[in-house]
Every structure is written in structure tokens, then in C-alpha cells.
PDB file of C-alpha atoms in Angstrom:
ATOM      1  CA  MET A 998     -29.130  18.576 103.015  1.00 74.00           C
ATOM      2  CA  THR A 999     -26.361  15.783 103.988  1.00 85.00           C
ATOM      3  CA  GLU A1000     -27.131  12.517 104.661  1.00 88.00           C
ATOM      4  CA  GLN A1001     -26.842  12.842 108.176  1.00 90.00           C
ATOM      5  CA  ASP A1002     -29.868  15.538 107.973  1.00 88.00           C
ATOM      6  CA  ILE A1003     -31.524  12.854 106.393  1.00 89.00           C
ATOM      7  CA  THR A1004     -31.273  10.178 108.761  1.00 90.00           C
ATOM      8  CA  THR A1005     -31.866  12.094 111.415  1.00 91.00           C
ATOM      9  CA  PHE A1006     -34.949  13.325 110.087  1.00 91.00           C
ATOM     10  CA  LEU A1007     -35.955  10.051 109.364  1.00 92.00           C
ATOM     11  CA  LEU A1008     -35.394   8.669 113.040  1.00 93.00           C
ATOM     12  CA  LYS A1009     -37.135  11.553 114.663  1.00 93.00           C
ATOM     13  CA  THR A1010     -40.083  11.096 112.412  1.00 93.00           C
ATOM     14  CA  ASN A1011     -40.038   7.598 111.781  1.00 91.00           C
ATOM     15  CA  ASN A1012     -43.499   6.568 113.741  1.00 95.00           C
ATOM     16  CA  LEU A1013     -45.318   9.299 111.520  1.00 96.00           C
ATOM     17  CA  PHE A1014     -45.251   7.192 108.289  1.00 97.00           C
ATOM     18  CA  PRO A1015     -45.804   4.128 107.120  1.00 96.00           C
ATOM     19  CA  PRO A1016     -42.543   1.926 107.752  1.00 95.00           C
ATOM     20  CA  GLU A1017     -42.707   0.195 104.085  1.00 96.00           C
ATOM     21  CA  SER A1018     -42.133   4.271 102.746  1.00 95.00           C
ATOM     22  CA  LEU A1019     -39.239   5.169 105.037  1.00 94.00           C
ATOM     23  CA  SER A1020     -36.719   3.843 102.035  1.00 94.00           C
ATOM     24  CA  PHE A1021     -38.614   5.914  99.531  1.00 94.00           C
ATOM     25  CA  ILE A1022     -38.633   8.879 101.607  1.00 93.00           C
ATOM     26  CA  LYS A1023     -35.051   8.685 101.977  1.00 92.00           C
ATOM     27  CA  LYS A1024     -34.319   8.341  98.051  1.00 92.00           C
ATOM     28  CA  ARG A1025     -36.909  11.290  97.081  1.00 91.00           C
ATOM     29  CA  MET A1026     -34.975  13.459  99.703  1.00 90.00           C
ATOM     30  CA  GLU A1027     -31.508  12.394  98.644  1.00 89.00           C
ATOM     31  CA  GLU A1028     -32.577  13.249  95.106  1.00 88.00           C
ATOM     32  CA  ILE A1029     -33.228  16.709  95.954  1.00 86.00           C
ATOM     33  CA  GLY A1030     -30.380  17.153  97.538  1.00 78.00           C
ATOM     34  CA  GLY A1031     -29.673  20.772  99.040  1.00 72.00           C
ATOM     35  CA  ASN A1032     -32.629  22.159  98.157  1.00 73.00           C
ATOM     36  CA  VAL A1033     -34.332  20.763 101.312  1.00 76.00           C
ATOM     37  CA  ASP A1034     -34.278  22.700 104.498  1.00 80.00           C
ATOM     38  CA  ILE A1035     -34.897  20.278 107.583  1.00 81.00           C
ATOM     39  CA  ASN A1036     -36.312  23.521 109.072  1.00 80.00           C
ATOM     40  CA  GLN A1037     -38.834  23.896 106.511  1.00 82.00           C
ATOM     41  CA  LEU A1038     -40.116  19.853 106.619  1.00 87.00           C
ATOM     42  CA  SER A1039     -40.344  20.192 110.668  1.00 83.00           C
ATOM     43  CA  LEU A1040     -42.708  22.851 110.217  1.00 87.00           C
ATOM     44  CA  LEU A1041     -44.789  20.652 108.336  1.00 92.00           C
ATOM     45  CA  ASN A1042     -48.168  19.862 110.580  1.00 93.00           C
ATOM     46  CA  PHE A1043     -47.656  16.174 111.072  1.00 96.00           C
ATOM     47  CA  LYS A1044     -50.112  14.404 112.933  1.00 96.00           C
ATOM     48  CA  ASN A1045     -49.465  12.212 115.864  1.00 96.00           C
ATOM     49  CA  PRO A1046     -50.673   8.551 114.778  1.00 96.00           C
ATOM     50  CA  ASN A1047     -50.975   7.433 118.396  1.00 95.00           C
ATOM     51  CA  THR A1048     -52.914  10.517 119.506  1.00 95.00           C
ATOM     52  CA  SER A1049     -55.550   9.749 116.613  1.00 94.00           C
ATOM     53  CA  MET A1050     -55.485   6.090 117.965  1.00 94.00           C
ATOM     54  CA  VAL A1051     -56.433   7.247 121.208  1.00 94.00           C
ATOM     55  CA  LEU A1052     -58.915   9.915 120.490  1.00 93.00           C
ATOM     56  CA  SER A1053     -60.579   6.652 118.422  1.00 92.00           C
ATOM     57  CA  ILE A1054     -60.645   4.416 121.318  1.00 92.00           C
ATOM     58  CA  LEU A1055     -61.378   6.733 124.140  1.00 90.00           C
ATOM     59  CA  GLY A1056     -64.893   7.257 122.752  1.00 81.00           C
ATOM     60  CA  THR A1057     -64.203  10.474 121.053  1.00 87.00           C
ATOM     61  CA  GLY A1058     -64.115   8.872 117.936  1.00 86.00           C
ATOM     62  CA  ILE A1059     -67.724   7.970 117.858  1.00 90.00           C
ATOM     63  CA  LEU A1060     -68.332  11.627 117.937  1.00 93.00           C
ATOM     64  CA  GLY A1061     -65.631  12.160 114.749  1.00 92.00           C
ATOM     65  CA  ILE A1062     -62.915  13.749 116.790  1.00 93.00           C
ATOM     66  CA  ASP A1063     -60.420  11.408 115.295  1.00 93.00           C
ATOM     67  CA  ARG A1064     -61.386  12.468 111.727  1.00 94.00           C
ATOM     68  CA  PHE A1065     -61.383  16.065 112.791  1.00 95.00           C
ATOM     69  CA  TYR A1066     -57.636  15.606 114.124  1.00 95.00           C
ATOM     70  CA  MET A1067     -56.693  13.774 111.070  1.00 94.00           C
ATOM     71  CA  GLY A1068     -58.074  16.804 108.919  1.00 93.00           C
ATOM     72  CA  ASP A1069     -60.797  14.784 107.423  1.00 94.00           C
ATOM     73  CA  ILE A1070     -63.434  17.400 108.003  1.00 95.00           C
ATOM     74  CA  GLY A1071     -66.101  16.091 105.870  1.00 96.00           C
ATOM     75  CA  LEU A1072     -66.013  12.335 107.436  1.00 94.00           C
ATOM     76  CA  GLY A1073     -65.932  13.887 111.018  1.00 94.00           C
ATOM     77  CA  ILE A1074     -68.891  15.826 110.453  1.00 95.00           C
ATOM     78  CA  ALA A1075     -70.728  12.580 108.657  1.00 95.00           C
ATOM     79  CA  LYS A1076     -69.625  10.573 111.923  1.00 94.00           C
ATOM     80  CA  LEU A1077     -70.951  12.885 114.283  1.00 94.00           C
ATOM     81  CA  CYS A1078     -73.990  13.189 112.663  1.00 95.00           C
ATOM     82  CA  THR A1079     -74.345   9.411 112.477  1.00 95.00           C
ATOM     83  CA  CYS A1080     -73.081   8.721 115.813  1.00 93.00           C
ATOM     84  CA  GLY A1081     -69.906   6.801 114.598  1.00 91.00           C
ATOM     85  CA  GLY A1082     -71.657   5.404 111.827  1.00 91.00           C
ATOM     86  CA  PHE A1083     -74.292   3.536 114.249  1.00 91.00           C
ATOM     87  CA  CYS A1084     -71.116   2.409 116.042  1.00 91.00           C
ATOM     88  CA  TRP A1085     -70.061   0.157 113.342  1.00 94.00           C
ATOM     89  CA  TRP A1086     -67.964   3.097 111.873  1.00 92.00           C
ATOM     90  CA  TRP A1087     -66.232   3.710 114.982  1.00 91.00           C
ATOM     91  CA  ILE A1088     -65.309   0.170 115.702  1.00 92.00           C
ATOM     92  CA  ILE A1089     -63.738  -0.342 112.366  1.00 93.00           C
ATOM     93  CA  ASP A1090     -61.744   2.848 112.623  1.00 92.00           C
ATOM     94  CA  MET A1091     -60.108   1.724 115.579  1.00 91.00           C
ATOM     95  CA  PHE A1092     -58.116  -0.439 113.763  1.00 93.00           C
ATOM     96  CA  LEU A1093     -57.937   1.828 110.298  1.00 94.00           C
ATOM     97  CA  THR A1094     -57.068   5.198 112.329  1.00 94.00           C
ATOM     98  CA  LEU A1095     -53.370   4.623 113.063  1.00 95.00           C
ATOM     99  CA  ASP A1096     -52.257   3.812 109.178  1.00 96.00           C
ATOM    100  CA  ALA A1097     -54.911   6.233 108.107  1.00 96.00           C
ATOM    101  CA  THR A1098     -53.296   9.210 110.011  1.00 97.00           C
ATOM    102  CA  ARG A1099     -49.195   7.595 108.818  1.00 97.00           C
ATOM    103  CA  LYS A1100     -50.406   7.898 105.298  1.00 97.00           C
ATOM    104  CA  LYS A1101     -51.718  11.516 105.339  1.00 96.00           C
ATOM    105  CA  ASN A1102     -48.555  12.578 107.234  1.00 96.00           C
ATOM    106  CA  TYR A1103     -46.812  10.435 104.167  1.00 97.00           C
ATOM    107  CA  TYR A1104     -48.491  12.248 101.370  1.00 96.00           C
ATOM    108  CA  LEU A1105     -48.138  15.644 103.187  1.00 95.00           C
ATOM    109  CA  LEU A1106     -44.518  15.175 102.995  1.00 94.00           C
ATOM    110  CA  MET A1107     -44.038  13.621  99.601  1.00 94.00           C
ATOM    111  CA  ASN A1108     -46.159  16.888  98.152  1.00 94.00           C
ATOM    112  CA  THR A1109     -43.836  19.023  99.752  1.00 91.00           C
ATOM    113  CA  LEU A1110     -40.772  17.184  99.000  1.00 90.00           C
ATOM    114  CA  ASN A1111     -42.260  17.273  94.918  1.00 90.00           C
ATOM    115  CA  THR A1112     -42.864  20.975  95.436  1.00 88.00           C
ATOM    116  CA  LEU A1113     -39.396  21.738  96.650  1.00 82.00           C
ATOM    117  CA  GLY A1114     -37.847  19.443  94.376  1.00 80.00           C
ATOM    118  CA  ASN A1115     -40.161  21.306  91.341  1.00 81.00           C
ATOM    119  CA  SER A1116     -39.375  24.450  92.402  1.00 72.00           C
ATOM    120  CA  SER A1117     -35.493  23.738  92.509  1.00 60.00           C
ATOM    121  CA  ILE A1118     -35.782  22.467  88.779  1.00 59.00           C
ATOM    122  CA  ASN A1119     -37.420  25.726  87.497  1.00 58.00           C
ATOM    123  CA  THR A1120     -34.953  28.171  89.345  1.00 53.00           C
ATOM    124  CA  ASP A1121     -31.946  26.388  87.990  1.00 52.00           C
ATOM    125  CA  ASP A1122     -33.008  26.368  84.429  1.00 50.00           C
ATOM    126  CA  ALA A1123     -33.794  30.182  85.178  1.00 46.00           C
ATOM    127  CA  THR A1124     -30.305  30.638  86.344  1.00 45.00           C
ATOM    128  CA  ASN A1125     -28.500  28.317  83.701  1.00 46.00           C
ATOM    129  CA  GLU A1126     -30.424  30.262  80.511  1.00 45.00           C
ATOM    130  CA  SER A1127     -28.606  32.954  79.101  1.00 40.00           C
ATOM    131  CA  ALA A1128     -29.811  36.183  77.806  1.00 41.00           C
ATOM    132  CA  GLU A1129     -29.523  35.212  74.253  1.00 42.00           C
ATOM    133  CA  ASP A1130     -31.629  31.932  74.984  1.00 43.00           C
ATOM    134  CA  GLN A1131     -34.537  33.949  76.710  1.00 38.00           C
ATOM    135  CA  PRO A1132     -37.280  34.879  74.429  1.00 38.00           C
ATOM    136  CA  ILE A1133     -37.664  38.543  73.032  1.00 37.00           C
ATOM    137  CA  LEU A1134     -40.792  39.997  74.477  1.00 37.00           C
ATOM    138  CA  GLU A1135     -42.228  42.857  72.323  1.00 42.00           C
ATOM    139  CA  ASP A1136     -41.154  45.557  74.512  1.00 41.00           C
ATOM    140  CA  ASN A1137     -37.669  44.490  74.322  1.00 38.00           C
ATOM    141  CA  VAL A1138     -37.376  44.179  70.419  1.00 38.00           C
ATOM    142  CA  PRO A1139     -34.610  46.015  68.892  1.00 40.00           C
ATOM    143  CA  ASP A1140     -35.600  48.725  66.488  1.00 41.00           C
TER     144      ASP A1140
END
């Protein structure tokens, strides 16, 4: 992945992540380098923070729809059963939903980048080992 690809990805998705994390995301993507494909990252199921905010404000937040949208099924069920925490939880969530969605997107991206980074390290290690360095298995022991 080139510097231009990284910049383009961040420009397209900058509203999906916490603003303070963008420099760290860029740094991590540069560390991994060519092992990250933009097409793989674009297939990730990022949630739009604005959509979660609208769901929360329009009254569906009292039924937990905003939490279901974010992927918090357990909290969505709890919010549904308590009518938005007797409206208190719903009011609080109107202010917290935007940041919570951005943080969930950030964790999803970083987990994916770490997985891609770790798999590239493992494949690099495997290709750099010569036949002499590989362990001898019981089936391949010379007689």
C-alpha cells in the first residue's frame, strides 16, 4: 500500500473514526506496508456515526435500535426491555452514541490491521526459513 492509498483511505473514512486516532491509524498502516489491501479494508462493516446518532435522537433509541445498529445486541435488548433505561439511558446515549460508534469502528480497523500485520510476519518468517532450519518431524527422520 502506498502513501497515497493510505491518505485516500483516511480522507474517505475520517468521519468514521475518533479524530485523535487518525495519526495512529496512518502510522500503523505505514508499518504494515504492502501487506494491506485497500479493497480488504473497504469490505469492513464500518458503522456510520451520523446514522447511529439519528437513530438515537429520533426516538428509536428508546427501543435500543441505536445499540442494535452499533452491534451491541445485549445493550440493545436491555434498553428495549427498560424503555431506554426509563428514558435516562436514552437521553445519555444521545450524547454518547457518536463517539461510541467511532470507537467501535476504530477497534474493528485496528484488529484487522493487527491481524494482517501478524499474518505478514508469520508468512515472512516461514519463507525465510531454509530447509535446514526447519524442525525435523518424526516421519522425515533419515534412517
